[in-house]
mmCIF file of N, CA and C in Angstrom:
data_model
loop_
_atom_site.group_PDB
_atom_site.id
_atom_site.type_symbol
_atom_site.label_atom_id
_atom_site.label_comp_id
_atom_site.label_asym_id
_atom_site.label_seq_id
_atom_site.Cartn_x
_atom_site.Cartn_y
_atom_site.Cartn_z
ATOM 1 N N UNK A 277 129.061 140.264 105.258
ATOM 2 C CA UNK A 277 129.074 139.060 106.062
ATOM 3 C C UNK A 277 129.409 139.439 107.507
ATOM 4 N N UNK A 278 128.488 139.039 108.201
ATOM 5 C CA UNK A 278 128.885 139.554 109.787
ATOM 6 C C UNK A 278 130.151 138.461 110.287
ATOM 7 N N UNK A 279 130.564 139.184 111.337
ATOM 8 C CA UNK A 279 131.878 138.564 111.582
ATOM 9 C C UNK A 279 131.296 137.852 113.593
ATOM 10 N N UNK A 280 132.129 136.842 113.103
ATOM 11 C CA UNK A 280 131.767 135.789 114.082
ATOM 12 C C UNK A 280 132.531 135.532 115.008
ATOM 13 N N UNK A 281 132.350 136.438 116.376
ATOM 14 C CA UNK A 281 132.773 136.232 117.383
ATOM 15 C C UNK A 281 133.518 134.710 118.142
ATOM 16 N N UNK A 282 134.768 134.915 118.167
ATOM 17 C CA UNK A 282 135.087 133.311 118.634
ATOM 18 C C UNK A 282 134.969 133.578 119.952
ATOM 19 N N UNK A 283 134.580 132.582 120.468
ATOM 20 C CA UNK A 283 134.670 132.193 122.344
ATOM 21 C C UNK A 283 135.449 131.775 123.145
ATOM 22 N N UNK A 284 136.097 132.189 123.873
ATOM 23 C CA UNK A 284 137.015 131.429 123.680
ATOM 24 C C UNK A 284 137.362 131.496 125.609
ATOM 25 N N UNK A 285 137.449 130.359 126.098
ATOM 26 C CA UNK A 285 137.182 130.161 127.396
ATOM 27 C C UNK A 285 138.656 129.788 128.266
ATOM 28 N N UNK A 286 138.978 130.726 129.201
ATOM 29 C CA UNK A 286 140.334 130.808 129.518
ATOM 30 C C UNK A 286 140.344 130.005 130.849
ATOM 31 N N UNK A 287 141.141 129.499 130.422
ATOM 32 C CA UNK A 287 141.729 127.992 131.708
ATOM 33 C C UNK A 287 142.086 128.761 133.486
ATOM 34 N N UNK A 288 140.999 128.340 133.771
ATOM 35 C CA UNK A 288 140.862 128.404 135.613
ATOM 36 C C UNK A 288 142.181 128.743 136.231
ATOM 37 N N UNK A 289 142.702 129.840 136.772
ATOM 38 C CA UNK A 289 143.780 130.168 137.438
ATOM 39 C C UNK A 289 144.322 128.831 138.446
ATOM 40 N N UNK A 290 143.255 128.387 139.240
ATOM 41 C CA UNK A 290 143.643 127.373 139.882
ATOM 42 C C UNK A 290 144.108 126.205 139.260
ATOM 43 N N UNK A 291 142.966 125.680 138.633
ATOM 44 C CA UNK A 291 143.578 124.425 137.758
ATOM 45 C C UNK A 291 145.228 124.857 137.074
ATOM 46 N N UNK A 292 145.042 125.791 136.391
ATOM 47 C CA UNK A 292 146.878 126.435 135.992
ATOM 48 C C UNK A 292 148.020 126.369 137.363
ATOM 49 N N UNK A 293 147.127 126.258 138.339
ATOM 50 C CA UNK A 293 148.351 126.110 139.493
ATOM 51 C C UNK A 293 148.692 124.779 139.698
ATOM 52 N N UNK A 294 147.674 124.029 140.026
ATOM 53 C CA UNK A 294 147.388 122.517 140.271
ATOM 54 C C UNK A 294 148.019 122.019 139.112
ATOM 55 N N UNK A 295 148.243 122.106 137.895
ATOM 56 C CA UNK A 295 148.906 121.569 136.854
ATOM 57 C C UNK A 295 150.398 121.760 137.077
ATOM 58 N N UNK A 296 150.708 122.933 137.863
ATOM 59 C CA UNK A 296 152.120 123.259 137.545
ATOM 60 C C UNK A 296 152.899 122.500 138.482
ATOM 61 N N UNK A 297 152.239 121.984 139.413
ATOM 62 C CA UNK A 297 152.556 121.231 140.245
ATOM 63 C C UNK A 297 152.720 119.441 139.532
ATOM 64 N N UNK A 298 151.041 118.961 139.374
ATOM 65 C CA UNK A 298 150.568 117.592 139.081
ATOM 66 C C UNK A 298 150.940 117.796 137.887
ATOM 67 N N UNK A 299 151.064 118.761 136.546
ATOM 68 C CA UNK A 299 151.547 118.303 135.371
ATOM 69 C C UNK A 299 152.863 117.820 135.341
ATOM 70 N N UNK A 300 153.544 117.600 136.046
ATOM 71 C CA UNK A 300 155.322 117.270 135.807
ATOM 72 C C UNK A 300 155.246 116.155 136.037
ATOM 73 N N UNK A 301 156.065 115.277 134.797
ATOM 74 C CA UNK A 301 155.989 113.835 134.920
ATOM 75 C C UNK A 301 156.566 113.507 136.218
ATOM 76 N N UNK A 302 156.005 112.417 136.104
ATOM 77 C CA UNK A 302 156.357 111.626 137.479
ATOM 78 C C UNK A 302 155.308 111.886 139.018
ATOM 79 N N UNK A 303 154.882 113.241 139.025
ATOM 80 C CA UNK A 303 154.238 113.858 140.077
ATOM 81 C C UNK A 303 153.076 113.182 140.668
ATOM 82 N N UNK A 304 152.572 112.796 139.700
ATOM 83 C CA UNK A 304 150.864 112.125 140.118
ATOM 84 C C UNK A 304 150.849 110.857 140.536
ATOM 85 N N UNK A 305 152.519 110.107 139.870
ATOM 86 C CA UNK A 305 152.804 108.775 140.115
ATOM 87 C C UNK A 305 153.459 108.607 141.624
ATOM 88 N N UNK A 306 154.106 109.604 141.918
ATOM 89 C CA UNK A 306 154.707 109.813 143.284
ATOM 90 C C UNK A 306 153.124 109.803 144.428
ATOM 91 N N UNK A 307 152.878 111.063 144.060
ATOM 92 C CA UNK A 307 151.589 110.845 145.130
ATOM 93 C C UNK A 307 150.849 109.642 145.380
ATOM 94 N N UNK A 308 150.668 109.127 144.309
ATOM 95 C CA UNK A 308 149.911 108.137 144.144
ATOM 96 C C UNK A 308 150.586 107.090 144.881
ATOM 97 N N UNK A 309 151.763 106.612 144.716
ATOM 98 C CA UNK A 309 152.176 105.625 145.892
ATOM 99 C C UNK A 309 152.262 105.645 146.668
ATOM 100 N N UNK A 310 152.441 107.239 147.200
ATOM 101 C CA UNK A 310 152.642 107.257 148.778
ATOM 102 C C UNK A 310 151.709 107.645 149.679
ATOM 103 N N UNK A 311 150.055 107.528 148.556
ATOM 104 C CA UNK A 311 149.361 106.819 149.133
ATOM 105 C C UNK A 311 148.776 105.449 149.856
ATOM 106 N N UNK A 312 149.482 104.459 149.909
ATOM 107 C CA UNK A 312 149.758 103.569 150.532
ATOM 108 C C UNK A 312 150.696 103.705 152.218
ATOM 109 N N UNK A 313 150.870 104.677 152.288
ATOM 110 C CA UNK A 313 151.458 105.218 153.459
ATOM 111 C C UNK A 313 152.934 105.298 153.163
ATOM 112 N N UNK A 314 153.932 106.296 154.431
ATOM 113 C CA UNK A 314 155.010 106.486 154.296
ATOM 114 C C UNK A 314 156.042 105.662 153.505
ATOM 115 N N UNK A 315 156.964 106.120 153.071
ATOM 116 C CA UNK A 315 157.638 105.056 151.954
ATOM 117 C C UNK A 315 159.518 105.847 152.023
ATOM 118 N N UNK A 316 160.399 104.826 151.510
ATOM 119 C CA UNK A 316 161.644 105.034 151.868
ATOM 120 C C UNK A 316 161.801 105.697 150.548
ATOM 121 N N UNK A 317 163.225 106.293 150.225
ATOM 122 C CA UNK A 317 163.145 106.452 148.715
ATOM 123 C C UNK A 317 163.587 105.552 147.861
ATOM 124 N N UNK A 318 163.849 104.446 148.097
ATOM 125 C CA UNK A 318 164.640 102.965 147.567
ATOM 126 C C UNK A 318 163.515 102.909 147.246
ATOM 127 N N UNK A 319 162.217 102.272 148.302
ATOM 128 C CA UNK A 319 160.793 101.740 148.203
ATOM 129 C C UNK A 319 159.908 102.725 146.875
ATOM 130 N N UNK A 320 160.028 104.170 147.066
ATOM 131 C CA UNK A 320 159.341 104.785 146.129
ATOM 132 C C UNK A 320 160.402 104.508 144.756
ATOM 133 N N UNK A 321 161.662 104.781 144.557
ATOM 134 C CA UNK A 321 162.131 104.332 143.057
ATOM 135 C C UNK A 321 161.912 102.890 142.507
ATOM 136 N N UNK A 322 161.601 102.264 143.339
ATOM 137 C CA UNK A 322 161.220 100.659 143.005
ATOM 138 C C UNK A 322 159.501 100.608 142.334
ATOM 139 N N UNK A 323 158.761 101.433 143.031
ATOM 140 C CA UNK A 323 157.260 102.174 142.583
ATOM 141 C C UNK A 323 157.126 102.595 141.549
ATOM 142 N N UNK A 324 157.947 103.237 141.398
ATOM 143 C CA UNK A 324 157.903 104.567 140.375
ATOM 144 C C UNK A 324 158.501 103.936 139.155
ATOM 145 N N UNK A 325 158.217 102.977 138.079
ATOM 146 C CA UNK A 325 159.273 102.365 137.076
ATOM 147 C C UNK A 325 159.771 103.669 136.404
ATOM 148 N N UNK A 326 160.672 103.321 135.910
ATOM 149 C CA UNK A 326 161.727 104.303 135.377
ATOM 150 C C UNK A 326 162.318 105.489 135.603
ATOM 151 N N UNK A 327 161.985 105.951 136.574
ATOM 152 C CA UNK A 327 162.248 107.203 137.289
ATOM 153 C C UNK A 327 163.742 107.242 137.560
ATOM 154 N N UNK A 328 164.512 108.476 137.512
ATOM 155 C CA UNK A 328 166.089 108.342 137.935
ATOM 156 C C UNK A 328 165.991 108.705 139.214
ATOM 157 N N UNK A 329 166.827 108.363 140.079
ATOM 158 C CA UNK A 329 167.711 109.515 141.097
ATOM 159 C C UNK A 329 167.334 110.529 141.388
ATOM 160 N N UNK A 330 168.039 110.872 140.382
ATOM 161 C CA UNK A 330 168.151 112.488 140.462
ATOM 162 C C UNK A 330 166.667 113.270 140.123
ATOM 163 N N UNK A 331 165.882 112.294 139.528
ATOM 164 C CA UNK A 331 164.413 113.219 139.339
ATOM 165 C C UNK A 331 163.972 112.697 140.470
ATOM 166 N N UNK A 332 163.596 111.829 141.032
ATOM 167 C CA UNK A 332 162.864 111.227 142.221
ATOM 168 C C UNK A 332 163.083 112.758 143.414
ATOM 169 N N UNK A 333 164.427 112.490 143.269
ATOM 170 C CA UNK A 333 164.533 113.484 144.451
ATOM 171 C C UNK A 333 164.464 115.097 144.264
ATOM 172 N N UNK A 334 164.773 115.250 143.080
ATOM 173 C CA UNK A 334 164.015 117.104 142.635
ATOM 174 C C UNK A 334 162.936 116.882 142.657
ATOM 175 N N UNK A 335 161.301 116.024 142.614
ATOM 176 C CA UNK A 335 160.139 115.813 142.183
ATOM 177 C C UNK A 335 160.315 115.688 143.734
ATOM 178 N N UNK A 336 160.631 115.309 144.849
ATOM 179 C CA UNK A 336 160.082 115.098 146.602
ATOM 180 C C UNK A 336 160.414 116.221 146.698
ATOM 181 N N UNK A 337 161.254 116.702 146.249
ATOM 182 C CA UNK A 337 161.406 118.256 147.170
ATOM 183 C C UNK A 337 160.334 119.281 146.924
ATOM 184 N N UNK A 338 160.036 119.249 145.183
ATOM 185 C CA UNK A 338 158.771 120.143 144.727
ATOM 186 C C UNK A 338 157.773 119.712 145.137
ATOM 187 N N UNK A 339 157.736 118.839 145.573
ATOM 188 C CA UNK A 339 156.235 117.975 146.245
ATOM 189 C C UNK A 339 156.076 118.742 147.952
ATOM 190 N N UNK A 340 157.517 118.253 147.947
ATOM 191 C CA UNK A 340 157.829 119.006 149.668
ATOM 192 C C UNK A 340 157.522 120.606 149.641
ATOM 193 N N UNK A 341 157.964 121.122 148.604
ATOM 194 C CA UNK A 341 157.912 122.604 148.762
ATOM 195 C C UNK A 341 156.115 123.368 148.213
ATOM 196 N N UNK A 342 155.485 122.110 147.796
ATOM 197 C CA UNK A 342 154.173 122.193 147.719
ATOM 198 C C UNK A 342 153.146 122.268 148.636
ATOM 199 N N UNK A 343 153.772 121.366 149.266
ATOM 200 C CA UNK A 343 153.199 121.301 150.912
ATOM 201 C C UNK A 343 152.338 120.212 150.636
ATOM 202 N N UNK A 344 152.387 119.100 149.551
ATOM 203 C CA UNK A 344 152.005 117.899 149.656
ATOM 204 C C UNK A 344 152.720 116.748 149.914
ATOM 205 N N UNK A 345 153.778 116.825 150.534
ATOM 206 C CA UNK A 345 155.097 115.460 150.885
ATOM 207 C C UNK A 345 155.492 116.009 152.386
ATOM 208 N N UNK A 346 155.831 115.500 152.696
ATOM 209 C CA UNK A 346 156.278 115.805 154.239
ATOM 210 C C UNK A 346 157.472 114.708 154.170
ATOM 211 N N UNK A 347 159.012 115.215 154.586
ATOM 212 C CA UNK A 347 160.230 114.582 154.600
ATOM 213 C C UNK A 347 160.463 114.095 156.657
ATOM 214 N N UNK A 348 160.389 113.028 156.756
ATOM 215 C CA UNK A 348 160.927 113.345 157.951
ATOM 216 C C UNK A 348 162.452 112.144 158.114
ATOM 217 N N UNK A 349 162.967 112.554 158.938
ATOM 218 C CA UNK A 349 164.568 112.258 159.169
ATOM 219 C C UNK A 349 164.615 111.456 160.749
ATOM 220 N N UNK A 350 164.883 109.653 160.359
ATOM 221 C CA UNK A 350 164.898 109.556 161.539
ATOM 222 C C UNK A 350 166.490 108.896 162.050
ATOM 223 N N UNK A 351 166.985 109.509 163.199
ATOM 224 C CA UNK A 351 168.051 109.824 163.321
ATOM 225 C C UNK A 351 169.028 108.617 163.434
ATOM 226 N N UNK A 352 167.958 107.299 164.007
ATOM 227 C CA UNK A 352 168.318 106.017 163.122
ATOM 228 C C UNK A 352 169.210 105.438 164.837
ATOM 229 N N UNK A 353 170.740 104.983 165.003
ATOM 230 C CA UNK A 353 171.286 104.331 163.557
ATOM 231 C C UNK A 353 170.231 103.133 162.949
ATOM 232 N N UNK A 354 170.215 103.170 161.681
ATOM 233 C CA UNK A 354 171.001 104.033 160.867
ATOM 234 C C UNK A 354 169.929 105.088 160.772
ATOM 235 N N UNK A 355 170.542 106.193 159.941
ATOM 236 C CA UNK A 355 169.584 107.413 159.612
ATOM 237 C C UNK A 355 168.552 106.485 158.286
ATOM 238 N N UNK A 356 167.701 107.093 158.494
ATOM 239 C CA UNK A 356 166.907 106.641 157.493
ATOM 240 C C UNK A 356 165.674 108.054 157.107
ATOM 241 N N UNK A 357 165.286 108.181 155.983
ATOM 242 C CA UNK A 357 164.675 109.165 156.081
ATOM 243 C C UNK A 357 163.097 108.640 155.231
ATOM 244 N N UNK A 358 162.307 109.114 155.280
ATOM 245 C CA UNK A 358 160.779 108.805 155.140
ATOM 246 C C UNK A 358 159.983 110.000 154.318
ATOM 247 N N UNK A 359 159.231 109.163 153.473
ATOM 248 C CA UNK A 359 158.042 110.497 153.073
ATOM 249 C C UNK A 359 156.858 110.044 153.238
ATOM 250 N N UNK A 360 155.995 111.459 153.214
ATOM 251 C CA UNK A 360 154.443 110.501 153.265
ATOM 252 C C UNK A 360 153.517 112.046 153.177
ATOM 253 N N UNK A 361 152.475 111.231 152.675
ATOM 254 C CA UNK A 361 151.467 112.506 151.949
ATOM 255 C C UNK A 361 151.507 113.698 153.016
ATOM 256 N N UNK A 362 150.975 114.907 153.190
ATOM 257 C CA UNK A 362 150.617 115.254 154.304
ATOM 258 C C UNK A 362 148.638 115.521 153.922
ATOM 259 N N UNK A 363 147.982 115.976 154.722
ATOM 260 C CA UNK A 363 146.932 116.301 154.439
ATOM 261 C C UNK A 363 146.561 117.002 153.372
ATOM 262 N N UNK A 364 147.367 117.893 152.919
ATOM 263 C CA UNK A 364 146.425 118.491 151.242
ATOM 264 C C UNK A 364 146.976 117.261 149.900
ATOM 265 N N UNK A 365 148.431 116.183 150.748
ATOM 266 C CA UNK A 365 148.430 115.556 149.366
ATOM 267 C C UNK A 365 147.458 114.403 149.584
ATOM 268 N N UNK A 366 146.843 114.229 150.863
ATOM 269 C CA UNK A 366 145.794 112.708 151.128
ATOM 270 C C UNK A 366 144.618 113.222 150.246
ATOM 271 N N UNK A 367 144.984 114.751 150.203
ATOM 272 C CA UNK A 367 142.771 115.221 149.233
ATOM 273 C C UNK A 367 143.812 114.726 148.091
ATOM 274 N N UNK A 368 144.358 114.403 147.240
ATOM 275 C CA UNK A 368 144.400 114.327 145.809
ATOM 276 C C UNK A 368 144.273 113.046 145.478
ATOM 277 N N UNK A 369 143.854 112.520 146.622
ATOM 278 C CA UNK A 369 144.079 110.850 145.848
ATOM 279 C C UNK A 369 142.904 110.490 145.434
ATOM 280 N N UNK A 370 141.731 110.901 145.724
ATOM 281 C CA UNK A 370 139.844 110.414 145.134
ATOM 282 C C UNK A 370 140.314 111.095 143.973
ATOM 283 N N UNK A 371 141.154 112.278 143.514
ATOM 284 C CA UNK A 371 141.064 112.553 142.508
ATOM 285 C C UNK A 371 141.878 111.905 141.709
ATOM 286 N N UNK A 372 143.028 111.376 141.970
ATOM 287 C CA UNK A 372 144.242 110.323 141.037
ATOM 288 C C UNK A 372 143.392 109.684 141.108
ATOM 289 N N UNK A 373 142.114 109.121 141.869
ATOM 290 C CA UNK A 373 141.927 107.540 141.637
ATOM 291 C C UNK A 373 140.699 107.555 140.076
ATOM 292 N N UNK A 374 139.534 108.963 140.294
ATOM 293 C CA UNK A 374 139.044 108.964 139.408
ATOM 294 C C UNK A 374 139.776 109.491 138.353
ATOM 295 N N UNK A 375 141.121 109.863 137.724
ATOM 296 C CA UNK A 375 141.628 110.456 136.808
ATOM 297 C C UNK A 375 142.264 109.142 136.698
ATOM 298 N N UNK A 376 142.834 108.185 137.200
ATOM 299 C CA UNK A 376 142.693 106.581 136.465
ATOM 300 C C UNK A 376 141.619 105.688 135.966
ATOM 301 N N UNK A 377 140.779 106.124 136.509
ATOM 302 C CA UNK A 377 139.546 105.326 135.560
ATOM 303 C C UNK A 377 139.035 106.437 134.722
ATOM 304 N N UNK A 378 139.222 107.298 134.937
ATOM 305 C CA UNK A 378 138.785 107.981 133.538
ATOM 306 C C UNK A 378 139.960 107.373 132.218
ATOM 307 N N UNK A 379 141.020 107.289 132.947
ATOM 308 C CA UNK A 379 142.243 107.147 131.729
ATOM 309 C C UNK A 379 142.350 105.499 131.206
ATOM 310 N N UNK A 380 141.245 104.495 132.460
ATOM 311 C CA UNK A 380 141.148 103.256 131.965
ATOM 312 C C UNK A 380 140.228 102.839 130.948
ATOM 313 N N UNK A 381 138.924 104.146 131.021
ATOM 314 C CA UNK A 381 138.031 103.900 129.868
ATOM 315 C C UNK A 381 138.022 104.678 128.817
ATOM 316 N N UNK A 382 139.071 105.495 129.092
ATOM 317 C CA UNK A 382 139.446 106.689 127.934
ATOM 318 C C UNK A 382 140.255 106.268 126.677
ATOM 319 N N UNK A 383 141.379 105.590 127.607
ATOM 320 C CA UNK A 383 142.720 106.026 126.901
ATOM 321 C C UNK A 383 143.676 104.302 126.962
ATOM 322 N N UNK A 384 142.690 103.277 127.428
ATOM 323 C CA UNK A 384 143.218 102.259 127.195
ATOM 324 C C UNK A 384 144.241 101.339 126.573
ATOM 325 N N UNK A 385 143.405 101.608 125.152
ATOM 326 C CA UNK A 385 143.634 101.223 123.350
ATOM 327 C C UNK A 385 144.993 101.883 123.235
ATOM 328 N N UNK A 386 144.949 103.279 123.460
ATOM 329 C CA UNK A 386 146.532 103.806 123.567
ATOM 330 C C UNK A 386 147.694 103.290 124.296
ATOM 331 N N UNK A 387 147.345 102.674 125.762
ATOM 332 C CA UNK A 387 148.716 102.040 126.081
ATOM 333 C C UNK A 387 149.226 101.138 125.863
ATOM 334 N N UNK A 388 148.253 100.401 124.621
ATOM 335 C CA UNK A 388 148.663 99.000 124.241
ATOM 336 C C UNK A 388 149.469 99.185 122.701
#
């Protein structure tokens, strides 16, 4: 019996990067609001249902240290501080928007 080669097709270095980033909960939901323009972090935990604190703000910094969030600090009074996409996180949003309608005609039935 000849033996049958499996195929087996290894996942895109890039996409493996782009995941390590956009796979972490919360990540895609962050971008995604602050596509609507700059946002406070009160304003984004109010966005974001269920999100804590303490993840909101480890998830802006990895966003920040992605080079898709941009933090800026304004010196106020009062201080107030701001986020907002920068240009490589404004390219991800045609793609959040079609990876929600894929997930509206996909995966519907499941969130109900």
């Amino acid at each position: 019996m000849a033996e049958v080669e499996e195929e087996r097709q290894v996942c895109d270095a890039a996409v493996t990067l782009a995941f390590s980033v956009l796979g972490k909960r919360w990540n895609g939901m962050i971008v995604s609001s602050l596509g609507g323009g700059p946002s406070t972090f009160v304003v984004l935990r109010r966005a974001v249902a269920g999100i804590s604190d303490t993840v909101l703000s480890d998830r802006l910094a990895e966003l920040a240290d992605a080079g898709l969030v941009a933090r800026t600090v304004d010196p106020g009074p009062p201080v107030t501080v701001s986020y907002a996409l920068t240009p490589s996180g404004t390219g991800l949003l045609p793609i959040l928007d079609q990876l929600g309608q894929w997930a509206s005609a996909n995966l519907a039935e499941r969130a109900h």
